[in-house]
PDB file of C-alpha atoms and ligand atoms in Angstrom:
ATOM      1  CA  MET W 141      19.126  13.639 -45.742  1.00 54.00           C
ATOM      2  CA  GLN W 142      18.663  13.047 -49.437  1.00 58.00           C
ATOM      3  CA  HIS W 143      22.259  11.937 -49.367  1.00 61.00           C
ATOM      4  CA  SER W 144      21.740   9.313 -46.648  1.00 73.00           C
ATOM      5  CA  VAL W 145      18.666   7.810 -48.313  1.00 74.00           C
ATOM      6  CA  GLN W 146      20.591   7.647 -51.582  1.00 73.00           C
ATOM      7  CA  HIS W 147      23.349   5.918 -49.714  1.00 78.00           C
ATOM      8  CA  ILE W 148      20.920   3.336 -48.325  1.00 79.00           C
ATOM      9  CA  LEU W 149      19.473   2.744 -51.772  1.00 80.00           C
ATOM     10  CA  GLN W 150      22.869   2.207 -53.376  1.00 81.00           C
ATOM     11  CA  GLU W 151      22.497  -1.395 -52.314  1.00 80.00           C
ATOM     12  CA  LEU W 152      19.634  -1.718 -54.772  1.00 85.00           C
ATOM     13  CA  GLU W 153      21.796  -1.105 -57.819  1.00 86.00           C
ATOM     14  CA  GLY W 154      21.556  -4.120 -60.052  1.00 83.00           C
ATOM     15  CA  LEU W 155      18.018  -4.848 -58.911  1.00 86.00           C
ATOM     16  CA  TYR W 156      16.645  -1.487 -60.075  1.00 89.00           C
ATOM     17  CA  THR W 157      17.779   0.942 -62.772  1.00 89.00           C
ATOM     18  CA  ARG W 158      19.273   4.317 -61.855  1.00 88.00           C
ATOM     19  CA  GLN W 159      16.070   6.030 -62.896  1.00 90.00           C
ATOM     20  CA  GLU W 160      13.967   3.691 -60.737  1.00 90.00           C
ATOM     21  CA  ILE W 161      16.285   4.298 -57.801  1.00 90.00           C
ATOM     22  CA  SER W 162      15.830   8.040 -58.131  1.00 88.00           C
ATOM     23  CA  VAL W 163      12.014   7.623 -58.115  1.00 90.00           C
ATOM     24  CA  LEU W 164      12.285   5.303 -55.100  1.00 91.00           C
ATOM     25  CA  THR W 165      14.475   7.856 -53.309  1.00 87.00           C
ATOM     26  CA  ARG W 166      11.836  10.541 -53.798  1.00 87.00           C
ATOM     27  CA  LEU W 167       9.016   8.246 -52.616  1.00 90.00           C
ATOM     28  CA  ILE W 168      10.958   7.151 -49.556  1.00 89.00           C
ATOM     29  CA  LEU W 169      11.911  10.721 -48.628  1.00 86.00           C
ATOM     30  CA  GLU W 170       8.243  11.712 -48.865  1.00 87.00           C
ATOM     31  CA  GLU W 171       7.419   8.835 -46.558  1.00 88.00           C
ATOM     32  CA  VAL W 172      10.070   9.170 -43.899  1.00 87.00           C
ATOM     33  CA  CYS W 173      10.761  12.925 -43.702  1.00 81.00           C
ATOM     34  CA  ASP W 174       8.787  15.406 -41.754  1.00 66.00           C
ATOM     35  CA  ASN W 175       7.876  17.360 -44.868  1.00 61.00           C
ATOM     36  CA  LYS W 176       7.460  20.690 -43.150  1.00 56.00           C
ATOM     37  CA  ILE W 177      11.008  20.935 -41.982  1.00 57.00           C
ATOM     38  CA  ASN W 178      12.385  18.352 -44.406  1.00 58.00           C
ATOM     39  CA  HIS W 179      14.079  16.710 -41.499  1.00 66.00           C
ATOM     40  CA  LEU W 180      15.157  13.095 -41.375  1.00 73.00           C
ATOM     41  CA  SER W 181      15.322  11.907 -37.788  1.00 76.00           C
ATOM     42  CA  GLY W 182      16.951   8.748 -36.495  1.00 81.00           C
ATOM     43  CA  SER W 183      13.634   6.928 -36.683  1.00 82.00           C
ATOM     44  CA  GLY W 184      13.128   8.224 -40.237  1.00 83.00           C
ATOM     45  CA  LEU W 185      16.474   6.800 -41.193  1.00 84.00           C
ATOM     46  CA  ARG W 186      15.585   3.450 -39.639  1.00 88.00           C
ATOM     47  CA  LYS W 187      12.310   3.483 -41.561  1.00 89.00           C
ATOM     48  CA  ALA W 188      14.223   4.172 -44.782  1.00 89.00           C
ATOM     49  CA  GLU W 189      16.545   1.264 -44.024  1.00 89.00           C
ATOM     50  CA  ASP W 190      13.591  -1.004 -43.406  1.00 91.00           C
ATOM     51  CA  ILE W 191      12.016   0.017 -46.742  1.00 93.00           C
ATOM     52  CA  ALA W 192      15.320  -0.607 -48.544  1.00 91.00           C
ATOM     53  CA  PHE W 193      15.563  -4.034 -46.922  1.00 91.00           C
ATOM     54  CA  ARG W 194      12.083  -4.949 -48.162  1.00 94.00           C
ATOM     55  CA  LEU W 195      12.836  -3.577 -51.631  1.00 93.00           C
ATOM     56  CA  LYS W 196      15.887  -5.828 -51.758  1.00 91.00           C
ATOM     57  CA  SER W 197      13.673  -8.855 -51.254  1.00 91.00           C
ATOM     58  CA  GLY W 198      11.744  -7.799 -54.385  1.00 92.00           C
ATOM     59  CA  GLU W 199       8.682  -6.472 -52.585  1.00 95.00           C
ATOM     60  CA  PRO W 200       7.024  -3.768 -54.719  1.00 96.00           C
ATOM     61  CA  ILE W 201       7.280  -0.247 -53.286  1.00 96.00           C
ATOM     62  CA  GLN W 202       3.486   0.133 -53.629  1.00 97.00           C
ATOM     63  CA  TYR W 203       2.884  -2.717 -51.144  1.00 97.00           C
ATOM     64  CA  ILE W 204       5.604  -1.450 -48.805  1.00 97.00           C
ATOM     65  CA  LEU W 205       4.071   2.020 -48.684  1.00 97.00           C
ATOM     66  CA  GLY W 206       0.513   0.642 -48.955  1.00 97.00           C
ATOM     67  CA  LYS W 207      -0.385   3.145 -51.633  1.00 97.00           C
ATOM     68  CA  THR W 208       0.006   4.165 -55.248  1.00 97.00           C
ATOM     69  CA  GLU W 209      -1.445   6.528 -57.834  1.00 97.00           C
ATOM     70  CA  PHE W 210      -3.771   5.698 -60.691  1.00 98.00           C
ATOM     71  CA  TYR W 211      -4.997   8.279 -63.188  1.00 98.00           C
ATOM     72  CA  GLY W 212      -3.545  10.967 -60.904  1.00 98.00           C
ATOM     73  CA  MET W 213      -5.661   9.782 -57.973  1.00 98.00           C
ATOM     74  CA  PRO W 214      -4.516   8.154 -54.707  1.00 98.00           C
ATOM     75  CA  PHE W 215      -5.207   4.445 -54.172  1.00 98.00           C
ATOM     76  CA  MET W 216      -4.349   2.226 -51.253  1.00 98.00           C
ATOM     77  CA  VAL W 217      -3.084  -1.229 -52.101  1.00 98.00           C
ATOM     78  CA  THR W 218      -2.482  -4.399 -50.132  1.00 98.00           C
ATOM     79  CA  PRO W 219      -1.258  -7.805 -51.334  1.00 97.00           C
ATOM     80  CA  ASP W 220      -4.964  -8.735 -51.686  1.00 98.00           C
ATOM     81  CA  VAL W 221      -5.152  -6.678 -54.879  1.00 98.00           C
ATOM     82  CA  LEU W 222      -3.038  -6.206 -57.989  1.00 98.00           C
ATOM     83  CA  ILE W 223      -1.046  -3.003 -58.192  1.00 98.00           C
ATOM     84  CA  PRO W 224      -2.841  -0.840 -60.789  1.00 98.00           C
ATOM     85  CA  ARG W 225      -0.943  -0.723 -64.099  1.00 97.00           C
ATOM     86  CA  PRO W 226      -0.486   2.125 -66.598  1.00 97.00           C
ATOM     87  CA  GLU W 227      -2.108  -0.030 -69.324  1.00 97.00           C
ATOM     88  CA  THR W 228      -5.302   0.010 -67.279  1.00 98.00           C
ATOM     89  CA  GLU W 229      -5.196   3.810 -67.230  1.00 98.00           C
ATOM     90  CA  GLU W 230      -5.288   3.653 -71.015  1.00 98.00           C
ATOM     91  CA  LEU W 231      -8.364   1.432 -70.868  1.00 98.00           C
ATOM     92  CA  VAL W 232     -10.076   3.915 -68.530  1.00 98.00           C
ATOM     93  CA  GLU W 233      -9.114   6.752 -70.871  1.00 98.00           C
ATOM     94  CA  TRP W 234     -10.863   4.940 -73.729  1.00 98.00           C
ATOM     95  CA  ILE W 235     -14.083   4.608 -71.728  1.00 98.00           C
ATOM     96  CA  LEU W 236     -13.900   8.255 -70.646  1.00 97.00           C
ATOM     97  CA  ALA W 237     -13.574   9.368 -74.276  1.00 96.00           C
ATOM     98  CA  GLY W 238     -17.202   8.284 -74.868  1.00 94.00           C
ATOM     99  CA  ASN W 239     -20.029  10.780 -74.648  1.00 88.00           C
ATOM    100  CA  ARG W 240     -21.803   9.765 -71.433  1.00 91.00           C
ATOM    101  CA  GLN W 241     -25.335  10.922 -70.643  1.00 86.00           C
ATOM    102  CA  PRO W 242     -26.673  11.531 -67.117  1.00 84.00           C
ATOM    103  CA  GLY W 243     -27.758   8.242 -65.548  1.00 91.00           C
ATOM    104  CA  PHE W 244     -24.993   6.376 -67.385  1.00 96.00           C
ATOM    105  CA  SER W 245     -24.375   3.022 -65.724  1.00 98.00           C
ATOM    106  CA  VAL W 246     -21.239   0.921 -65.707  1.00 98.00           C
ATOM    107  CA  LEU W 247     -20.197  -2.383 -64.170  1.00 98.00           C
ATOM    108  CA  ASP W 248     -16.558  -3.317 -63.449  1.00 98.00           C
ATOM    109  CA  ILE W 249     -16.145  -7.088 -63.159  1.00 98.00           C
ATOM    110  CA  GLY W 250     -13.218  -8.215 -60.954  1.00 98.00           C
ATOM    111  CA  THR W 251     -12.603  -4.746 -59.583  1.00 98.00           C
ATOM    112  CA  GLY W 252      -9.600  -5.591 -57.363  1.00 98.00           C
ATOM    113  CA  SER W 253      -8.298  -2.305 -55.919  1.00 98.00           C
ATOM    114  CA  GLY W 254     -11.293  -0.579 -57.509  1.00 98.00           C
ATOM    115  CA  CYS W 255      -9.019   1.529 -59.715  1.00 98.00           C
ATOM    116  CA  ILE W 256     -11.277   1.334 -62.799  1.00 98.00           C
ATOM    117  CA  ALA W 257     -14.599   1.747 -60.974  1.00 98.00           C
ATOM    118  CA  VAL W 258     -13.452   4.528 -58.649  1.00 98.00           C
ATOM    119  CA  THR W 259     -11.842   6.500 -61.477  1.00 98.00           C
ATOM    120  CA  LEU W 260     -14.964   6.223 -63.649  1.00 98.00           C
ATOM    121  CA  ALA W 261     -17.120   7.311 -60.703  1.00 98.00           C
ATOM    122  CA  LYS W 262     -14.849  10.307 -60.154  1.00 97.00           C
ATOM    123  CA  LYS W 263     -14.613  11.378 -63.781  1.00 96.00           C
ATOM    124  CA  ILE W 264     -18.136  10.733 -65.115  1.00 96.00           C
ATOM    125  CA  HIS W 265     -20.533  13.129 -63.515  1.00 93.00           C
ATOM    126  CA  GLY W 266     -23.689  11.412 -62.258  1.00 93.00           C
ATOM    127  CA  ALA W 267     -22.606   7.920 -63.304  1.00 96.00           C
ATOM    128  CA  ASN W 268     -24.019   4.871 -61.545  1.00 98.00           C
ATOM    129  CA  VAL W 269     -20.993   2.698 -60.951  1.00 98.00           C
ATOM    130  CA  TYR W 270     -21.177  -0.952 -59.887  1.00 98.00           C
ATOM    131  CA  ALA W 271     -18.215  -3.196 -59.136  1.00 98.00           C
ATOM    132  CA  TRP W 272     -18.012  -6.909 -58.430  1.00 98.00           C
ATOM    133  CA  ASP W 273     -15.252  -9.091 -57.080  1.00 98.00           C
ATOM    134  CA  ILE W 274     -14.991 -12.642 -55.775  1.00 98.00           C
ATOM    135  CA  SER W 275     -12.609 -11.545 -53.001  1.00 98.00           C
ATOM    136  CA  GLU W 276     -14.027 -10.016 -49.863  1.00 98.00           C
ATOM    137  CA  ARG W 277     -10.593  -8.661 -48.983  1.00 98.00           C
ATOM    138  CA  ALA W 278     -10.237  -6.975 -52.365  1.00 98.00           C
ATOM    139  CA  LEU W 279     -13.678  -5.391 -51.921  1.00 98.00           C
ATOM    140  CA  LYS W 280     -12.583  -3.984 -48.590  1.00 98.00           C
ATOM    141  CA  VAL W 281      -9.611  -2.288 -50.273  1.00 98.00           C
ATOM    142  CA  ALA W 282     -11.802  -1.081 -53.157  1.00 98.00           C
ATOM    143  CA  SER W 283     -14.373   0.385 -50.734  1.00 98.00           C
ATOM    144  CA  GLU W 284     -11.624   2.257 -48.918  1.00 98.00           C
ATOM    145  CA  ASN W 285     -10.471   3.629 -52.259  1.00 98.00           C
ATOM    146  CA  ALA W 286     -13.974   4.847 -53.070  1.00 98.00           C
ATOM    147  CA  PHE W 287     -14.038   6.567 -49.681  1.00 98.00           C
ATOM    148  CA  LEU W 288     -10.546   8.008 -50.178  1.00 98.00           C
ATOM    149  CA  ASN W 289     -11.608   9.534 -53.489  1.00 98.00           C
ATOM    150  CA  CYS W 290     -15.040  10.652 -52.229  1.00 98.00           C
ATOM    151  CA  VAL W 291     -17.093   8.645 -54.723  1.00 98.00           C
ATOM    152  CA  ASN W 292     -19.983   6.272 -54.472  1.00 98.00           C
ATOM    153  CA  VAL W 293     -19.534   2.821 -56.014  1.00 98.00           C
ATOM    154  CA  ARG W 294     -21.950  -0.060 -55.427  1.00 98.00           C
ATOM    155  CA  PHE W 295     -19.705  -2.987 -54.594  1.00 98.00           C
ATOM    156  CA  SER W 296     -20.875  -6.591 -54.407  1.00 97.00           C
ATOM    157  CA  LEU W 297     -19.253  -9.870 -53.565  1.00 97.00           C
ATOM    158  CA  ARG W 298     -19.908 -12.016 -56.634  1.00 96.00           C
ATOM    159  CA  ASP W 299     -18.520 -15.097 -58.267  1.00 97.00           C
ATOM    160  CA  ILE W 300     -18.921 -14.425 -61.954  1.00 96.00           C
ATOM    161  CA  PHE W 301     -19.269 -18.157 -62.655  1.00 97.00           C
ATOM    162  CA  GLN W 302     -22.433 -18.346 -60.563  1.00 96.00           C
ATOM    163  CA  PRO W 303     -25.761 -17.394 -62.157  1.00 93.00           C
ATOM    164  CA  VAL W 304     -26.119 -13.624 -62.325  1.00 90.00           C
ATOM    165  CA  ASP W 305     -29.408 -12.902 -60.594  1.00 83.00           C
ATOM    166  CA  ASN W 306     -31.053  -9.550 -59.945  1.00 80.00           C
ATOM    167  CA  SER W 307     -28.466  -7.606 -61.843  1.00 84.00           C
ATOM    168  CA  PRO W 308     -29.382  -4.231 -63.315  1.00 92.00           C
ATOM    169  CA  ILE W 309     -28.733  -3.612 -67.029  1.00 96.00           C
ATOM    170  CA  PHE W 310     -25.687  -1.500 -67.868  1.00 97.00           C
ATOM    171  CA  ASP W 311     -24.545   0.892 -70.592  1.00 97.00           C
ATOM    172  CA  VAL W 312     -20.966  -0.304 -70.232  1.00 98.00           C
ATOM    173  CA  ILE W 313     -19.326  -3.407 -68.785  1.00 98.00           C
ATOM    174  CA  VAL W 314     -15.568  -3.329 -68.266  1.00 98.00           C
ATOM    175  CA  SER W 315     -13.170  -5.965 -67.019  1.00 98.00           C
ATOM    176  CA  ASN W 316      -9.476  -6.550 -66.497  1.00 98.00           C
ATOM    177  CA  PRO W 317      -9.741 -10.225 -65.546  1.00 98.00           C
ATOM    178  CA  PRO W 318      -6.883 -12.683 -64.931  1.00 98.00           C
ATOM    179  CA  TYR W 319      -5.142 -13.302 -68.255  1.00 97.00           C
ATOM    180  CA  VAL W 320      -1.546 -14.410 -67.672  1.00 96.00           C
ATOM    181  CA  THR W 321      -1.149 -18.050 -68.722  1.00 96.00           C
ATOM    182  CA  GLU W 322       0.601 -20.525 -66.423  1.00 94.00           C
ATOM    183  CA  SER W 323       3.377 -20.975 -68.983  1.00 95.00           C
ATOM    184  CA  GLU W 324       4.044 -17.224 -68.981  1.00 95.00           C
ATOM    185  CA  LYS W 325       5.020 -17.497 -65.298  1.00 92.00           C
ATOM    186  CA  THR W 326       8.579 -18.294 -66.339  1.00 90.00           C
ATOM    187  CA  THR W 327       8.985 -14.900 -68.011  1.00 91.00           C
ATOM    188  CA  MET W 328       7.479 -12.863 -65.196  1.00 90.00           C
ATOM    189  CA  GLU W 329       9.322 -10.462 -62.917  1.00 87.00           C
ATOM    190  CA  ALA W 330      10.037 -11.901 -59.458  1.00 86.00           C
ATOM    191  CA  ASN W 331       8.320  -8.958 -57.786  1.00 87.00           C
ATOM    192  CA  VAL W 332       5.050  -9.733 -59.590  1.00 90.00           C
ATOM    193  CA  LEU W 333       5.257 -13.487 -59.124  1.00 91.00           C
ATOM    194  CA  GLY W 334       6.351 -13.400 -55.501  1.00 92.00           C
ATOM    195  CA  PHE W 335       4.035 -10.697 -54.191  1.00 95.00           C
ATOM    196  CA  GLU W 336       0.904 -10.119 -56.259  1.00 95.00           C
ATOM    197  CA  PRO W 337      -2.263 -12.231 -55.805  1.00 95.00           C
ATOM    198  CA  HIS W 338      -2.123 -15.203 -58.169  1.00 95.00           C
ATOM    199  CA  GLY W 339      -5.917 -15.482 -58.271  1.00 93.00           C
ATOM    200  CA  ALA W 340      -6.006 -12.078 -59.992  1.00 95.00           C
ATOM    201  CA  LEU W 341      -3.339 -12.984 -62.530  1.00 96.00           C
ATOM    202  CA  PHE W 342      -3.307 -16.546 -63.778  1.00 96.00           C
ATOM    203  CA  VAL W 343      -5.373 -18.697 -66.097  1.00 96.00           C
ATOM    204  CA  PRO W 344      -4.750 -22.236 -67.347  1.00 96.00           C
ATOM    205  CA  ASP W 345      -2.846 -22.495 -70.658  1.00 96.00           C
ATOM    206  CA  ASP W 346      -5.588 -24.602 -72.194  1.00 96.00           C
ATOM    207  CA  HIS W 347      -8.395 -22.201 -71.255  1.00 96.00           C
ATOM    208  CA  ALA W 348      -6.807 -18.755 -71.347  1.00 97.00           C
ATOM    209  CA  LEU W 349     -10.080 -16.978 -72.186  1.00 98.00           C
ATOM    210  CA  ILE W 350     -12.118 -18.622 -69.432  1.00 98.00           C
ATOM    211  CA  PHE W 351     -13.019 -15.273 -67.822  1.00 98.00           C
ATOM    212  CA  TYR W 352     -13.598 -13.518 -71.149  1.00 98.00           C
ATOM    213  CA  GLU W 353     -16.071 -16.140 -72.413  1.00 98.00           C
ATOM    214  CA  ARG W 354     -18.041 -16.010 -69.207  1.00 98.00           C
ATOM    215  CA  ILE W 355     -18.065 -12.198 -69.054  1.00 98.00           C
ATOM    216  CA  VAL W 356     -19.286 -12.037 -72.669  1.00 98.00           C
ATOM    217  CA  ASP W 357     -22.187 -14.321 -71.712  1.00 96.00           C
ATOM    218  CA  VAL W 358     -22.967 -12.109 -68.715  1.00 97.00           C
ATOM    219  CA  ALA W 359     -22.786  -9.063 -71.004  1.00 97.00           C
ATOM    220  CA  LEU W 360     -25.321 -10.632 -73.374  1.00 95.00           C
ATOM    221  CA  THR W 361     -27.900 -10.496 -70.600  1.00 94.00           C
ATOM    222  CA  SER W 362     -26.664  -7.529 -68.546  1.00 96.00           C
ATOM    223  CA  LEU W 363     -25.813  -4.935 -71.212  1.00 97.00           C
ATOM    224  CA  TYR W 364     -28.362  -2.799 -73.007  1.00 96.00           C
ATOM    225  CA  ASN W 365     -28.596  -3.422 -76.745  1.00 96.00           C
ATOM    226  CA  GLY W 366     -25.952  -1.153 -78.227  1.00 96.00           C
ATOM    227  CA  GLY W 367     -24.054  -1.206 -74.893  1.00 97.00           C
ATOM    228  CA  GLU W 368     -20.274  -1.383 -74.860  1.00 98.00           C
ATOM    229  CA  LEU W 369     -18.011  -4.097 -73.474  1.00 98.00           C
ATOM    230  CA  TYR W 370     -14.377  -3.181 -72.706  1.00 98.00           C
ATOM    231  CA  PHE W 371     -11.616  -5.635 -71.871  1.00 98.00           C
ATOM    232  CA  GLU W 372      -7.978  -5.422 -70.938  1.00 98.00           C
ATOM    233  CA  ILE W 373      -6.295  -8.407 -72.586  1.00 98.00           C
ATOM    234  CA  ASN W 374      -3.150 -10.505 -72.767  1.00 98.00           C
ATOM    235  CA  ARG W 375      -1.107  -9.041 -75.622  1.00 97.00           C
ATOM    236  CA  ASP W 376      -0.904 -12.447 -77.313  1.00 97.00           C
ATOM    237  CA  LYS W 377      -4.664 -13.039 -77.295  1.00 98.00           C
ATOM    238  CA  GLY W 378      -5.989 -10.089 -79.316  1.00 98.00           C
ATOM    239  CA  THR W 379      -7.136 -12.121 -82.308  1.00 98.00           C
ATOM    240  CA  GLU W 380      -8.619 -14.882 -80.148  1.00 98.00           C
ATOM    241  CA  VAL W 381     -10.607 -12.424 -78.012  1.00 98.00           C
ATOM    242  CA  CYS W 382     -11.917 -10.618 -81.108  1.00 98.00           C
ATOM    243  CA  ASP W 383     -12.883 -13.909 -82.812  1.00 98.00           C
ATOM    244  CA  MET W 384     -14.699 -15.067 -79.690  1.00 98.00           C
ATOM    245  CA  LEU W 385     -16.614 -11.766 -79.433  1.00 98.00           C
ATOM    246  CA  ARG W 386     -17.601 -12.069 -83.113  1.00 98.00           C
ATOM    247  CA  SER W 387     -18.763 -15.667 -82.620  1.00 97.00           C
ATOM    248  CA  LYS W 388     -21.021 -14.474 -79.775  1.00 96.00           C
ATOM    249  CA  GLY W 389     -22.586 -11.856 -82.051  1.00 96.00           C
ATOM    250  CA  PHE W 390     -20.826  -8.696 -80.826  1.00 98.00           C
ATOM    251  CA  THR W 391     -20.167  -6.024 -83.451  1.00 97.00           C
ATOM    252  CA  HIS W 392     -17.860  -2.994 -84.004  1.00 98.00           C
ATOM    253  CA  ILE W 393     -15.018  -4.967 -82.427  1.00 98.00           C
ATOM    254  CA  GLU W 394     -11.939  -2.812 -82.000  1.00 98.00           C
ATOM    255  CA  LEU W 395      -8.519  -3.947 -80.788  1.00 98.00           C
ATOM    256  CA  ARG W 396      -6.118  -1.310 -79.448  1.00 98.00           C
ATOM    257  CA  LYS W 397      -2.472  -1.298 -78.490  1.00 98.00           C
ATOM    258  CA  ASP W 398      -1.037   0.126 -75.273  1.00 97.00           C
ATOM    259  CA  ILE W 399       1.693   2.732 -75.164  1.00 96.00           C
ATOM    260  CA  SER W 400       4.313  -0.026 -75.433  1.00 96.00           C
ATOM    261  CA  GLY W 401       2.818  -1.142 -78.755  1.00 97.00           C
ATOM    262  CA  ASN W 402       1.246  -4.369 -77.444  1.00 98.00           C
ATOM    263  CA  ASP W 403      -2.327  -5.420 -78.205  1.00 98.00           C
ATOM    264  CA  ARG W 404      -3.869  -4.597 -74.850  1.00 98.00           C
ATOM    265  CA  MET W 405      -7.562  -3.695 -75.002  1.00 98.00           C
ATOM    266  CA  VAL W 406     -10.717  -4.477 -76.896  1.00 98.00           C
ATOM    267  CA  ARG W 407     -14.081  -2.787 -77.235  1.00 98.00           C
ATOM    268  CA  ALA W 408     -17.183  -4.387 -78.713  1.00 98.00           C
ATOM    269  CA  ILE W 409     -20.860  -3.474 -78.993  1.00 98.00           C
ATOM    270  CA  LYS W 410     -23.733  -5.697 -77.998  1.00 96.00           C
ATOM    271  CA  PRO W 411     -26.000  -6.041 -81.023  1.00 89.00           C
ATOM    272  CA  ASP W 412     -29.650  -5.033 -80.990  1.00 84.00           C
ATOM    273  CA  ASP W 413     -30.770  -8.588 -81.314  1.00 69.00           C
ATOM    274  CA  HIS W 414     -28.467 -11.381 -80.274  1.00 49.00           C
ATOM    275  CA  GLY W 415     -31.026 -14.091 -81.064  1.00 49.00           C
TER     276      GLY W 415
HETATM  277  N1  LIG C 202      -1.047  -6.686 -66.601  1.00 72.11           N
HETATM  278  C1  LIG C 202      -0.828  -7.591 -65.506  1.00 72.11           C
HETATM  279  C2  LIG C 202       0.585  -8.133 -65.572  1.00 72.11           C
HETATM  280  O1  LIG C 202       1.195  -8.110 -66.596  1.00 72.11           O
HETATM  281  C3  LIG C 202      -1.831  -8.720 -65.536  1.00 72.11           C
HETATM  282  C4  LIG C 202      -3.185  -8.257 -65.217  1.00 72.11           C
HETATM  283  C5  LIG C 202      -4.196  -9.352 -65.377  1.00 72.11           C
HETATM  284  O2  LIG C 202      -3.940 -10.552 -65.377  1.00 72.11           O
HETATM  285  N2  LIG C 202      -5.390  -8.916 -65.521  1.00 72.11           N
HETATM  286  O3  LIG C 202       1.116  -8.581 -64.594  1.00 72.11           O
END
């Protein structure tokens, strides 16, 4: 049966590398075989053909299967949310490296699939995790992911550009907001551009930090003094994000690269007195 799925996926050569095709083969076999007897029935084969057909159109395997993994945990995904990226795992790792006391509270702004919030809730014992998003459909996916991973996250439907009323104060605020500029669209992979939610990805060229500036202002009122703000960033905007944080009075600003060597995340501390 491995052989027939490989045969079906041969058509994808050119679109995917050999290594990607071997990962796809494994994922598809897991999906279409009856695992216990490792048997591929006629309907399993048809399912595999259908998946291959969708892959050929550029649809990401995570949307086809409706699921992915993040930080070794299962997450469901739909086209209402971005597919979690490995860079974001590195951001989560950075937050987890901190020494967190009981009662620790964290807010994830623009939670999408909930990958950051759910992982923090799972890994930080006794944490109070809050997550906001402007998309009701994304929040539905994120809530299912909290359920799937048996954690409690307080989700709310919020537009970050509206006044932030009745918000608690947090130890940490984290965000992976939209940061791809319109002009970068030309260099993007077709399977990102054609399938992932544009509202979660794009910002205007002439205001690339629009979300970052607003989130920093929210952090000035919603973080404890000494609280930490973490961002995932566009690799070309490291200096700009750091300068902006400095101009707003944040201190201990640290820019880090991802595993590919690109500037990808920033941490900064809210000062004791921001005036
Ligand atoms: N890292 C994503 C990408 O390259 C973008 C995520 C975002 O805009 N926050 O497609």
